[in-house]
Structure formats: C-alpha cells, structure tokens
Amino acid sequence: MAFSPNKSMFSILISNSTLFLYVFFAIITTVVNVSAYMIVHNYIIDNIIISNVVAYTCSITLSFLINKNVVFKSKNGNVFVQLLLYLCVKFISFSVDSGVLVLLNKGLKIDNFIAKLIANASTTISNYVLNN
C-alpha cells in the first residue's frame, strides 16, 4: 500500500485490518512483557535474567496464540512446526532483549524500568528485521 499525502498513517493503519490487529496486539503483548517483568523483578526475585525469562515466556505465549488465531487466522499447517519456527525467531529476539537489558541496567546503571522499555524496543526492531 503506497503512502499518499492525503492519507494519514492512522487511516492507513485502520484500513488494513490485519496490520491494525498486529499493531494493537503487539502493544498489548509489550504491556504484558514489561508488566510481568516488573512484577517478577520487584516482588518475586531480584534477578533481571530470571525476571526477563518469565516475562518473555508470558508475552511470547500470548503473542503466538493471538497472532495465530486472531490476527492471521491460521487454520492450516502443522501447529508444532509453526510453534518451532516462531520459537527460533523469538529465541534470537530474547537474546537481544536480555543482552540490551543487562548492558543498560548492570553496565550503564540505567533505571530498571527504562532499561526494560529500551530492551523491548530493541526486540521489536529485531523481530521486524528477522521476519522481513
């Protein structure tokens, strides 16, 4: 879909229901990821890697189920193969997320919440690159 100066980015997003759903649920998944991370890290265990593993597991499970069933409405194909491919890409993204999180929080002493937001943004970028 070509960009036209007469159309706003929002109207382009709304006119493409699959893209709209993808972005909408990506925002929800991000909220789940960051919230789960902060809850686990602040109230259960003060370890950024374990907290990140728990948060990432929650968010990728939600993301897989939503994208498969709601966004792309995938009804065919081997679910195990789809899940395996999905997890391979997510493992690479998780590695980027954790690396950035540790670098920012432990190395550069950036606030934990800010570091997680930046790490999550880096994951979004790596997911985009890996999926295109």
CSV table of N, CA, C and O in Angstrom, one decimal:
chain,number,residue,atom,x,y,z
A,1,MET,N,0.9,-1.2,0.0
A,1,MET,CA,0.0,0.0,0.0
A,1,MET,C,0.9,1.2,0.0
A,1,MET,O,1.7,1.4,0.9
A,2,ALA,N,0.8,2.1,-1.0
A,2,ALA,CA,1.6,3.3,-1.1
A,2,ALA,C,1.1,4.4,-0.2
A,2,ALA,O,-0.1,4.5,0.0
A,3,PHE,N,2.0,5.2,0.3
A,3,PHE,CA,1.7,6.3,1.1
A,3,PHE,C,1.2,7.5,0.3
A,3,PHE,O,1.9,7.8,-0.7
A,4,SER,N,0.1,8.0,0.6
A,4,SER,CA,-0.4,9.2,-0.1
A,4,SER,C,-0.4,10.4,0.9
A,4,SER,O,-0.8,10.2,2.1
A,5,PRO,N,0.0,11.6,0.5
A,5,PRO,CA,-0.1,12.7,1.4
A,5,PRO,C,-1.5,13.0,1.9
A,5,PRO,O,-1.7,13.7,2.9
A,6,ASN,N,-2.5,12.5,1.2
A,6,ASN,CA,-3.9,12.7,1.6
A,6,ASN,C,-4.4,11.8,2.7
A,6,ASN,O,-5.4,12.0,3.2
A,7,LYS,N,-3.6,10.7,2.9
A,7,LYS,CA,-4.0,9.8,3.9
A,7,LYS,C,-3.1,9.9,5.1
A,7,LYS,O,-1.8,9.9,5.0
A,8,SER,N,-3.6,9.9,6.3
A,8,SER,CA,-2.8,9.9,7.5
A,8,SER,C,-2.3,8.4,7.8
A,8,SER,O,-2.9,7.5,7.3
A,9,MET,N,-1.2,8.3,8.5
A,9,MET,CA,-0.8,7.0,8.9
A,9,MET,C,-1.8,6.2,9.6
A,9,MET,O,-2.0,5.0,9.5
A,10,PHE,N,-2.6,6.9,10.5
A,10,PHE,CA,-3.7,6.2,11.2
A,10,PHE,C,-4.7,5.7,10.3
A,10,PHE,O,-5.2,4.5,10.5
A,11,SER,N,-5.1,6.4,9.3
A,11,SER,CA,-6.2,5.9,8.3
A,11,SER,C,-5.6,4.7,7.5
A,11,SER,O,-6.4,3.8,7.2
A,12,ILE,N,-4.3,4.7,7.2
A,12,ILE,CA,-3.7,3.6,6.5
A,12,ILE,C,-3.8,2.4,7.4
A,12,ILE,O,-4.1,1.3,7.0
A,13,LEU,N,-3.4,2.6,8.7
A,13,LEU,CA,-3.4,1.5,9.7
A,13,LEU,C,-4.8,0.9,9.8
A,13,LEU,O,-5.0,-0.3,9.8
A,14,ILE,N,-5.8,1.8,10.0
A,14,ILE,CA,-7.2,1.3,10.2
A,14,ILE,C,-7.7,0.6,8.9
A,14,ILE,O,-8.5,-0.3,9.0
A,15,SER,N,-7.3,1.1,7.7
A,15,SER,CA,-7.9,0.5,6.5
A,15,SER,C,-7.3,-0.9,6.3
A,15,SER,O,-7.9,-1.7,5.5
A,16,ASN,N,-6.2,-1.3,6.9
A,16,ASN,CA,-5.6,-2.6,6.8
A,16,ASN,C,-5.8,-3.3,8.1
A,16,ASN,O,-5.1,-3.2,9.0
A,17,SER,N,-6.9,-4.1,8.1
A,17,SER,CA,-7.3,-4.7,9.4
A,17,SER,C,-6.3,-5.7,10.0
A,17,SER,O,-6.1,-5.7,11.2
A,18,THR,N,-5.5,-6.4,9.1
A,18,THR,CA,-4.5,-7.3,9.6
A,18,THR,C,-3.4,-6.5,10.3
A,18,THR,O,-2.9,-6.8,11.4
A,19,LEU,N,-2.9,-5.4,9.6
A,19,LEU,CA,-1.9,-4.6,10.2
A,19,LEU,C,-2.4,-3.9,11.5
A,19,LEU,O,-1.6,-3.9,12.5
A,20,PHE,N,-3.6,-3.5,11.5
A,20,PHE,CA,-4.2,-2.8,12.7
A,20,PHE,C,-4.2,-3.8,13.9
A,20,PHE,O,-3.7,-3.5,15.0
A,21,LEU,N,-4.7,-5.0,13.6
A,21,LEU,CA,-4.7,-6.1,14.7
A,21,LEU,C,-3.3,-6.4,15.2
A,21,LEU,O,-3.1,-6.6,16.4
A,22,TYR,N,-2.4,-6.5,14.2
A,22,TYR,CA,-1.0,-6.8,14.6
A,22,TYR,C,-0.4,-5.8,15.5
A,22,TYR,O,0.2,-6.1,16.5
A,23,VAL,N,-0.6,-4.5,15.1
A,23,VAL,CA,0.0,-3.4,16.0
A,23,VAL,C,-0.8,-3.4,17.3
A,23,VAL,O,-0.1,-3.2,18.4
A,24,PHE,N,-2.1,-3.5,17.3
A,24,PHE,CA,-2.9,-3.4,18.5
A,24,PHE,C,-2.4,-4.5,19.5
A,24,PHE,O,-2.2,-4.2,20.7
A,25,PHE,N,-2.3,-5.8,19.0
A,25,PHE,CA,-1.9,-6.8,19.9
A,25,PHE,C,-0.4,-6.8,20.2
A,25,PHE,O,0.0,-7.3,21.3
A,26,ALA,N,0.4,-6.2,19.4
A,26,ALA,CA,1.8,-6.0,19.7
A,26,ALA,C,1.9,-5.1,20.9
A,26,ALA,O,2.8,-5.3,21.8
A,27,ILE,N,1.1,-4.1,21.0
A,27,ILE,CA,1.1,-3.1,22.1
A,27,ILE,C,0.7,-3.9,23.4
A,27,ILE,O,1.3,-3.7,24.5
A,28,ILE,N,-0.4,-4.7,23.3
A,28,ILE,CA,-0.8,-5.5,24.5
A,28,ILE,C,0.3,-6.4,24.9
A,28,ILE,O,0.5,-6.6,26.1
A,29,THR,N,0.9,-7.1,24.0
A,29,THR,CA,2.0,-8.0,24.3
A,29,THR,C,3.1,-7.3,25.0
A,29,THR,O,3.7,-7.8,26.0
A,30,THR,N,3.5,-6.1,24.5
A,30,THR,CA,4.5,-5.3,25.2
A,30,THR,C,4.1,-4.9,26.6
A,30,THR,O,5.0,-5.0,27.5
A,31,VAL,N,2.9,-4.5,26.8
A,31,VAL,CA,2.4,-4.2,28.2
A,31,VAL,C,2.5,-5.5,29.1
A,31,VAL,O,3.0,-5.4,30.2
A,32,VAL,N,2.1,-6.6,28.6
A,32,VAL,CA,2.2,-7.9,29.3
A,32,VAL,C,3.7,-8.1,29.7
A,32,VAL,O,4.1,-8.5,30.8
A,33,ASN,N,4.6,-8.0,28.7
A,33,ASN,CA,6.0,-8.3,28.9
A,33,ASN,C,6.6,-7.4,29.9
A,33,ASN,O,7.2,-7.9,30.9
A,34,VAL,N,6.4,-6.1,29.8
A,34,VAL,CA,7.0,-5.1,30.8
A,34,VAL,C,6.4,-5.3,32.1
A,34,VAL,O,7.1,-5.3,33.2
A,35,SER,N,5.1,-5.5,32.2
A,35,SER,CA,4.4,-5.6,33.5
A,35,SER,C,4.8,-6.9,34.2
A,35,SER,O,5.1,-6.8,35.4
A,36,ALA,N,4.9,-8.0,33.5
A,36,ALA,CA,5.3,-9.3,34.1
A,36,ALA,C,6.8,-9.1,34.6
A,36,ALA,O,7.1,-9.6,35.7
A,37,TYR,N,7.6,-8.5,33.8
A,37,TYR,CA,9.0,-8.3,34.2
A,37,TYR,C,9.1,-7.5,35.5
A,37,TYR,O,9.8,-7.9,36.4
A,38,MET,N,8.4,-6.4,35.6
A,38,MET,CA,8.5,-5.5,36.7
A,38,MET,C,7.9,-6.2,38.0
A,38,MET,O,8.4,-6.1,39.1
A,39,ILE,N,6.8,-7.0,37.8
A,39,ILE,CA,6.2,-7.7,38.9
A,39,ILE,C,7.1,-8.7,39.5
A,39,ILE,O,7.4,-8.8,40.7
A,40,VAL,N,7.7,-9.6,38.6
A,40,VAL,CA,8.6,-10.6,39.0
A,40,VAL,C,9.8,-10.0,39.6
A,40,VAL,O,10.3,-10.5,40.7
A,41,HIS,N,10.4,-9.0,38.9
A,41,HIS,CA,11.7,-8.5,39.4
A,41,HIS,C,11.5,-7.7,40.8
A,41,HIS,O,12.3,-7.8,41.7
A,42,ASN,N,10.4,-7.0,40.9
A,42,ASN,CA,10.2,-6.2,42.1
A,42,ASN,C,9.6,-7.0,43.3
A,42,ASN,O,9.9,-6.6,44.4
A,43,TYR,N,8.9,-8.0,43.0
A,43,TYR,CA,8.2,-8.7,44.1
A,43,TYR,C,8.5,-10.2,44.4
A,43,TYR,O,8.2,-10.7,45.4
A,44,ILE,N,9.1,-10.8,43.4
A,44,ILE,CA,9.4,-12.2,43.5
A,44,ILE,C,10.9,-12.5,43.6
A,44,ILE,O,11.3,-13.2,44.5
A,45,ILE,N,11.6,-12.1,42.6
A,45,ILE,CA,13.1,-12.4,42.6
A,45,ILE,C,13.8,-11.2,41.9
A,45,ILE,O,13.5,-10.8,40.9
A,46,ASP,N,14.9,-10.8,42.6
A,46,ASP,CA,15.6,-9.6,42.2
A,46,ASP,C,16.8,-10.1,41.3
A,46,ASP,O,17.9,-9.9,41.5
A,47,ASN,N,16.4,-10.7,40.1
A,47,ASN,CA,17.3,-11.2,39.2
A,47,ASN,C,16.8,-10.8,37.8
A,47,ASN,O,15.7,-11.3,37.4
A,48,ILE,N,17.5,-10.0,37.0
A,48,ILE,CA,16.9,-9.5,35.8
A,48,ILE,C,16.8,-10.6,34.7
A,48,ILE,O,15.8,-10.5,33.9
A,49,ILE,N,17.7,-11.6,34.7
A,49,ILE,CA,17.6,-12.6,33.7
A,49,ILE,C,16.4,-13.5,34.0
A,49,ILE,O,15.6,-13.8,33.1
A,50,ILE,N,16.2,-14.0,35.2
A,50,ILE,CA,15.1,-14.8,35.6
A,50,ILE,C,13.8,-14.1,35.4
A,50,ILE,O,12.8,-14.6,34.8
A,51,SER,N,13.7,-12.8,35.8
A,51,SER,CA,12.5,-12.0,35.6
A,51,SER,C,12.2,-11.8,34.1
A,51,SER,O,11.1,-11.9,33.7
A,52,ASN,N,13.3,-11.7,33.3
A,52,ASN,CA,13.1,-11.5,31.9
A,52,ASN,C,12.6,-12.8,31.2
A,52,ASN,O,11.8,-12.8,30.3
A,53,VAL,N,13.1,-13.9,31.7
A,53,VAL,CA,12.7,-15.2,31.1
A,53,VAL,C,11.2,-15.4,31.4
A,53,VAL,O,10.4,-15.8,30.5
A,54,VAL,N,10.7,-15.1,32.6
A,54,VAL,CA,9.3,-15.3,33.0
A,54,VAL,C,8.5,-14.4,32.1
A,54,VAL,O,7.5,-14.8,31.5
A,55,ALA,N,8.9,-13.1,32.0
A,55,ALA,CA,8.1,-12.1,31.3
A,55,ALA,C,8.1,-12.5,29.8
A,55,ALA,O,7.0,-12.4,29.2
A,56,TYR,N,9.2,-12.8,29.3
A,56,TYR,CA,9.2,-13.2,27.8
A,56,TYR,C,8.4,-14.4,27.5
A,56,TYR,O,7.7,-14.5,26.5
A,57,THR,N,8.4,-15.4,28.4
A,57,THR,CA,7.6,-16.6,28.2
A,57,THR,C,6.1,-16.2,28.2
A,57,THR,O,5.4,-16.7,27.3
A,58,CYS,N,5.7,-15.4,29.1
A,58,CYS,CA,4.3,-14.9,29.1
A,58,CYS,C,3.9,-14.2,27.8
A,58,CYS,O,2.9,-14.5,27.2
A,59,SER,N,4.8,-13.3,27.4
A,59,SER,CA,4.5,-12.5,26.2
A,59,SER,C,4.5,-13.2,24.9
A,59,SER,O,3.7,-13.0,24.1
A,60,ILE,N,5.5,-14.2,24.8
A,60,ILE,CA,5.5,-14.9,23.5
A,60,ILE,C,4.4,-15.9,23.4
A,60,ILE,O,4.0,-16.2,22.3
A,61,THR,N,4.0,-16.5,24.5
A,61,THR,CA,2.9,-17.4,24.5
A,61,THR,C,1.6,-16.6,24.1
A,61,THR,O,0.9,-17.1,23.2
A,62,LEU,N,1.4,-15.5,24.7
A,62,LEU,CA,0.2,-14.6,24.3
A,62,LEU,C,0.3,-14.2,22.8
A,62,LEU,O,-0.6,-14.3,22.1
A,63,SER,N,1.5,-13.8,22.4
A,63,SER,CA,1.7,-13.3,21.1
A,63,SER,C,1.4,-14.4,20.0
A,63,SER,O,0.8,-14.2,19.0
A,64,PHE,N,2.0,-15.6,20.3
A,64,PHE,CA,1.8,-16.8,19.4
A,64,PHE,C,0.3,-17.1,19.2
A,64,PHE,O,-0.2,-17.2,18.1
A,65,LEU,N,-0.4,-17.2,20.4
A,65,LEU,CA,-1.8,-17.6,20.3
A,65,LEU,C,-2.7,-16.5,19.6
A,65,LEU,O,-3.5,-16.8,18.8
A,66,ILE,N,-2.4,-15.2,19.9
A,66,ILE,CA,-3.2,-14.1,19.3
A,66,ILE,C,-2.9,-14.1,17.8
A,66,ILE,O,-3.8,-14.0,17.0
A,67,ASN,N,-1.6,-14.0,17.5
A,67,ASN,CA,-1.3,-13.9,16.0
A,67,ASN,C,-1.8,-15.1,15.2
A,67,ASN,O,-2.2,-14.9,14.1
A,68,LYS,N,-1.7,-16.3,15.8
A,68,LYS,CA,-2.1,-17.5,15.0
A,68,LYS,C,-3.7,-17.5,14.9
A,68,LYS,O,-4.2,-17.8,13.8
A,69,ASN,N,-4.4,-17.2,15.9
A,69,ASN,CA,-5.8,-17.3,15.9
A,69,ASN,C,-6.6,-16.1,15.6
A,69,ASN,O,-7.7,-16.2,15.1
A,70,VAL,N,-6.1,-14.9,15.9
A,70,VAL,CA,-6.9,-13.7,15.7
A,70,VAL,C,-6.4,-12.9,14.5
A,70,VAL,O,-7.1,-12.5,13.6
A,71,VAL,N,-5.1,-12.6,14.5
A,71,VAL,CA,-4.5,-11.7,13.5
A,71,VAL,C,-4.5,-12.4,12.1
A,71,VAL,O,-5.0,-11.9,11.2
A,72,PHE,N,-3.8,-13.5,12.1
A,72,PHE,CA,-3.6,-14.2,10.8
A,72,PHE,C,-4.6,-15.3,10.5
A,72,PHE,O,-4.7,-15.8,9.5
A,73,LYS,N,-5.4,-15.6,11.6
A,73,LYS,CA,-6.5,-16.7,11.5
A,73,LYS,C,-5.9,-17.9,10.8
A,73,LYS,O,-6.6,-18.5,9.9
A,74,SER,N,-4.8,-18.4,11.3
A,74,SER,CA,-4.2,-19.6,10.7
A,74,SER,C,-4.9,-20.8,11.1
A,74,SER,O,-5.0,-21.1,12.3
A,75,LYS,N,-5.5,-21.5,10.2
A,75,LYS,CA,-6.2,-22.7,10.5
A,75,LYS,C,-5.5,-24.0,10.0
A,75,LYS,O,-5.9,-25.1,10.3
A,76,ASN,N,-4.6,-23.8,9.0
A,76,ASN,CA,-4.0,-25.0,8.4
A,76,ASN,C,-2.5,-25.0,8.8
A,76,ASN,O,-2.0,-24.1,9.4
A,77,GLY,N,-1.9,-26.1,8.5
A,77,GLY,CA,-0.5,-26.3,8.8
A,77,GLY,C,-0.3,-27.0,10.1
A,77,GLY,O,-1.2,-27.0,11.0
A,78,ASN,N,0.9,-27.5,10.3
A,78,ASN,CA,1.3,-28.2,11.5
A,78,ASN,C,1.6,-27.1,12.6
A,78,ASN,O,2.5,-26.4,12.5
A,79,VAL,N,0.8,-27.2,13.6
A,79,VAL,CA,1.0,-26.2,14.7
A,79,VAL,C,2.4,-26.4,15.4
A,79,VAL,O,3.0,-25.4,15.7
A,80,PHE,N,2.8,-27.6,15.5
A,80,PHE,CA,4.2,-27.8,16.1
A,80,PHE,C,5.3,-27.2,15.3
A,80,PHE,O,6.1,-26.5,15.8
A,81,VAL,N,5.2,-27.3,13.9
A,81,VAL,CA,6.2,-26.7,13.1
A,81,VAL,C,6.1,-25.2,13.2
A,81,VAL,O,7.1,-24.5,13.3
A,82,GLN,N,4.9,-24.6,13.2
A,82,GLN,CA,4.7,-23.2,13.3
A,82,GLN,C,5.3,-22.7,14.6
A,82,GLN,O,6.0,-21.7,14.7
A,83,LEU,N,5.0,-23.4,15.7
A,83,LEU,CA,5.5,-23.0,17.0
A,83,LEU,C,7.0,-23.1,17.1
A,83,LEU,O,7.7,-22.2,17.6
A,84,LEU,N,7.6,-24.2,16.5
A,84,LEU,CA,9.0,-24.3,16.5
A,84,LEU,C,9.7,-23.2,15.7
A,84,LEU,O,10.7,-22.6,16.2
A,85,LEU,N,9.2,-22.8,14.6
A,85,LEU,CA,9.8,-21.7,13.8
A,85,LEU,C,9.6,-20.4,14.6
A,85,LEU,O,10.5,-19.6,14.6
A,86,TYR,N,8.5,-20.2,15.2
A,86,TYR,CA,8.2,-19.0,15.9
A,86,TYR,C,9.2,-18.9,17.1
A,86,TYR,O,9.7,-17.8,17.4
A,87,LEU,N,9.4,-20.0,17.8
A,87,LEU,CA,10.3,-20.0,19.0
A,87,LEU,C,11.7,-19.8,18.6
A,87,LEU,O,12.5,-19.1,19.3
A,88,CYS,N,12.1,-20.2,17.4
A,88,CYS,CA,13.5,-20.0,16.9
A,88,CYS,C,13.7,-18.5,16.8
A,88,CYS,O,14.8,-17.9,17.2
A,89,VAL,N,12.8,-17.8,16.1
A,89,VAL,CA,12.9,-16.3,15.9
A,89,VAL,C,12.8,-15.6,17.3
A,89,VAL,O,13.6,-14.7,17.6
A,90,LYS,N,11.9,-16.1,18.2
A,90,LYS,CA,11.8,-15.4,19.5
A,90,LYS,C,13.0,-15.7,20.4
A,90,LYS,O,13.4,-14.8,21.2
A,91,PHE,N,13.7,-16.8,20.2
A,91,PHE,CA,14.9,-17.0,21.0
A,91,PHE,C,16.0,-16.0,20.6
A,91,PHE,O,16.7,-15.5,21.5
A,92,ILE,N,16.1,-15.7,19.3
A,92,ILE,CA,17.1,-14.7,18.9
A,92,ILE,C,16.7,-13.3,19.5
A,92,ILE,O,17.5,-12.6,20.0
A,93,SER,N,15.4,-13.0,19.4
A,93,SER,CA,14.9,-11.8,19.9
A,93,SER,C,15.1,-11.7,21.4
A,93,SER,O,15.5,-10.6,22.0
A,94,PHE,N,14.9,-12.8,22.1
A,94,PHE,CA,15.1,-12.8,23.6
A,94,PHE,C,16.5,-12.6,23.9
A,94,PHE,O,16.8,-11.9,24.9
A,95,SER,N,17.4,-13.1,23.1
A,95,SER,CA,18.9,-12.9,23.3
A,95,SER,C,19.2,-11.4,23.2
A,95,SER,O,20.0,-10.9,24.0
A,96,VAL,N,18.7,-10.8,22.2
A,96,VAL,CA,18.9,-9.4,22.0
A,96,VAL,C,18.3,-8.6,23.2
A,96,VAL,O,19.0,-7.7,23.8
A,97,ASP,N,17.1,-8.9,23.6
A,97,ASP,CA,16.4,-8.3,24.7
A,97,ASP,C,17.2,-8.4,26.0
A,97,ASP,O,17.4,-7.4,26.7
A,98,SER,N,17.6,-9.6,26.3
A,98,SER,CA,18.4,-9.8,27.5
A,98,SER,C,19.7,-9.1,27.5
A,98,SER,O,20.2,-8.5,28.5
A,99,GLY,N,20.4,-9.2,26.4
A,99,GLY,CA,21.7,-8.5,26.2
A,99,GLY,C,21.6,-7.0,26.4
A,99,GLY,O,22.4,-6.4,27.2
A,100,VAL,N,20.6,-6.4,25.8
A,100,VAL,CA,20.4,-5.0,25.9
A,100,VAL,C,20.0,-4.6,27.4
A,100,VAL,O,20.6,-3.7,28.0
A,101,LEU,N,19.2,-5.4,28.0
A,101,LEU,CA,18.7,-5.2,29.4
A,101,LEU,C,19.9,-5.3,30.3
A,101,LEU,O,20.1,-4.4,31.2
A,102,VAL,N,20.7,-6.3,30.2
A,102,VAL,CA,21.9,-6.4,31.1
A,102,VAL,C,22.9,-5.3,30.9
A,102,VAL,O,23.4,-4.7,31.8
A,103,LEU,N,23.2,-5.0,29.6
A,103,LEU,CA,24.1,-3.9,29.3
A,103,LEU,C,23.6,-2.5,29.9
A,103,LEU,O,24.4,-1.8,30.5
A,104,LEU,N,22.3,-2.2,29.7
A,104,LEU,CA,21.8,-1.0,30.2
A,104,LEU,C,21.7,-0.9,31.7
A,104,LEU,O,22.1,0.1,32.3
A,105,ASN,N,21.2,-2.0,32.3
A,105,ASN,CA,20.9,-2.0,33.7
A,105,ASN,C,22.1,-2.2,34.5
A,105,ASN,O,22.4,-1.4,35.5
A,106,LYS,N,22.9,-3.2,34.2
A,106,LYS,CA,24.1,-3.5,35.0
A,106,LYS,C,25.3,-2.8,34.5
A,106,LYS,O,26.1,-2.3,35.3
A,107,GLY,N,25.5,-2.6,33.2
A,107,GLY,CA,26.7,-2.0,32.7
A,107,GLY,C,26.6,-0.5,32.8
A,107,GLY,O,27.5,0.2,33.3
A,108,LEU,N,25.5,0.1,32.3
A,108,LEU,CA,25.4,1.6,32.3
A,108,LEU,C,24.6,2.1,33.4
A,108,LEU,O,24.4,3.4,33.5
A,109,LYS,N,24.1,1.3,34.3
A,109,LYS,CA,23.3,1.7,35.5
A,109,LYS,C,22.1,2.5,35.2
A,109,LYS,O,21.7,3.4,35.9
A,110,ILE,N,21.4,2.2,34.1
A,110,ILE,CA,20.2,2.8,33.7
A,110,ILE,C,19.1,2.2,34.5
A,110,ILE,O,19.1,1.0,34.8
A,111,ASP,N,18.1,3.0,35.0
A,111,ASP,CA,17.0,2.5,35.7
A,111,ASP,C,16.4,1.3,35.1
A,111,ASP,O,16.2,1.2,33.9
A,112,ASN,N,16.0,0.3,35.9
A,112,ASN,CA,15.5,-1.0,35.5
A,112,ASN,C,14.3,-0.8,34.6
A,112,ASN,O,14.2,-1.5,33.5
A,113,PHE,N,13.3,0.0,34.9
A,113,PHE,CA,12.1,0.1,34.1
A,113,PHE,C,12.5,0.7,32.7
A,113,PHE,O,12.0,0.3,31.7
A,114,ILE,N,13.3,1.8,32.7
A,114,ILE,CA,13.7,2.4,31.4
A,114,ILE,C,14.6,1.4,30.6
A,114,ILE,O,14.4,1.3,29.4
A,115,ALA,N,15.4,0.7,31.3
A,115,ALA,CA,16.2,-0.3,30.6
A,115,ALA,C,15.3,-1.4,29.9
A,115,ALA,O,15.6,-1.8,28.8
A,116,LYS,N,14.3,-1.8,30.6
A,116,LYS,CA,13.4,-2.8,30.0
A,116,LYS,C,12.6,-2.2,28.8
A,116,LYS,O,12.4,-2.9,27.9
A,117,LEU,N,12.2,-1.0,28.9
A,117,LEU,CA,11.5,-0.4,27.8
A,117,LEU,C,12.4,-0.3,26.6
A,117,LEU,O,12.0,-0.6,25.4
A,118,ILE,N,13.6,0.1,26.8
A,118,ILE,CA,14.6,0.2,25.7
A,118,ILE,C,14.9,-1.2,25.1
A,118,ILE,O,14.9,-1.4,23.9
A,119,ALA,N,15.1,-2.2,26.0
A,119,ALA,CA,15.3,-3.5,25.6
A,119,ALA,C,14.1,-4.1,24.8
A,119,ALA,O,14.3,-4.7,23.7
A,120,ASN,N,12.9,-3.7,25.2
A,120,ASN,CA,11.7,-4.2,24.5
A,120,ASN,C,11.7,-3.5,23.1
A,120,ASN,O,11.3,-4.2,22.1
A,121,ALA,N,12.1,-2.3,23.0
A,121,ALA,CA,12.1,-1.6,21.7
A,121,ALA,C,13.1,-2.3,20.8
A,121,ALA,O,12.9,-2.5,19.6
A,122,SER,N,14.3,-2.7,21.3
A,122,SER,CA,15.3,-3.4,20.5
A,122,SER,C,14.7,-4.7,20.0
A,122,SER,O,15.0,-5.2,18.9
A,123,THR,N,13.9,-5.4,20.9
A,123,THR,CA,13.3,-6.7,20.5
A,123,THR,C,12.3,-6.5,19.4
A,123,THR,O,12.3,-7.3,18.4
A,124,THR,N,11.6,-5.4,19.4
A,124,THR,CA,10.6,-5.1,18.4
A,124,THR,C,11.3,-4.9,17.0
A,124,THR,O,10.9,-5.4,16.0
A,125,ILE,N,12.4,-4.2,17.1
A,125,ILE,CA,13.2,-3.9,15.9
A,125,ILE,C,13.8,-5.2,15.4
A,125,ILE,O,13.8,-5.5,14.2
A,126,SER,N,14.4,-6.1,16.2
A,126,SER,CA,15.0,-7.3,15.8
A,126,SER,C,13.9,-8.3,15.3
A,126,SER,O,14.1,-9.0,14.3
A,127,ASN,N,12.7,-8.3,15.8
A,127,ASN,CA,11.6,-9.1,15.3
A,127,ASN,C,11.2,-8.6,13.9
A,127,ASN,O,11.0,-9.5,13.0
A,128,TYR,N,11.2,-7.3,13.7
A,128,TYR,CA,10.8,-6.8,12.4
A,128,TYR,C,11.9,-7.2,11.4
A,128,TYR,O,11.6,-7.7,10.3
A,129,VAL,N,13.2,-7.1,11.7
A,129,VAL,CA,14.3,-7.5,10.8
A,129,VAL,C,14.2,-9.0,10.5
A,129,VAL,O,14.4,-9.4,9.4
A,130,LEU,N,14.0,-9.8,11.5
A,130,LEU,CA,14.0,-11.2,11.4
A,130,LEU,C,12.8,-11.8,10.6
A,130,LEU,O,12.9,-12.8,9.9
A,131,ASN,N,11.7,-11.1,10.7
A,131,ASN,CA,10.5,-11.5,10.0
A,131,ASN,C,10.4,-10.9,8.6
A,131,ASN,O,9.4,-11.3,7.9
A,132,ASN,N,11.3,-10.1,8.2
A,132,ASN,CA,11.2,-9.5,6.8
A,132,ASN,C,12.4,-9.9,6.0
A,132,ASN,O,13.2,-10.5,6.1
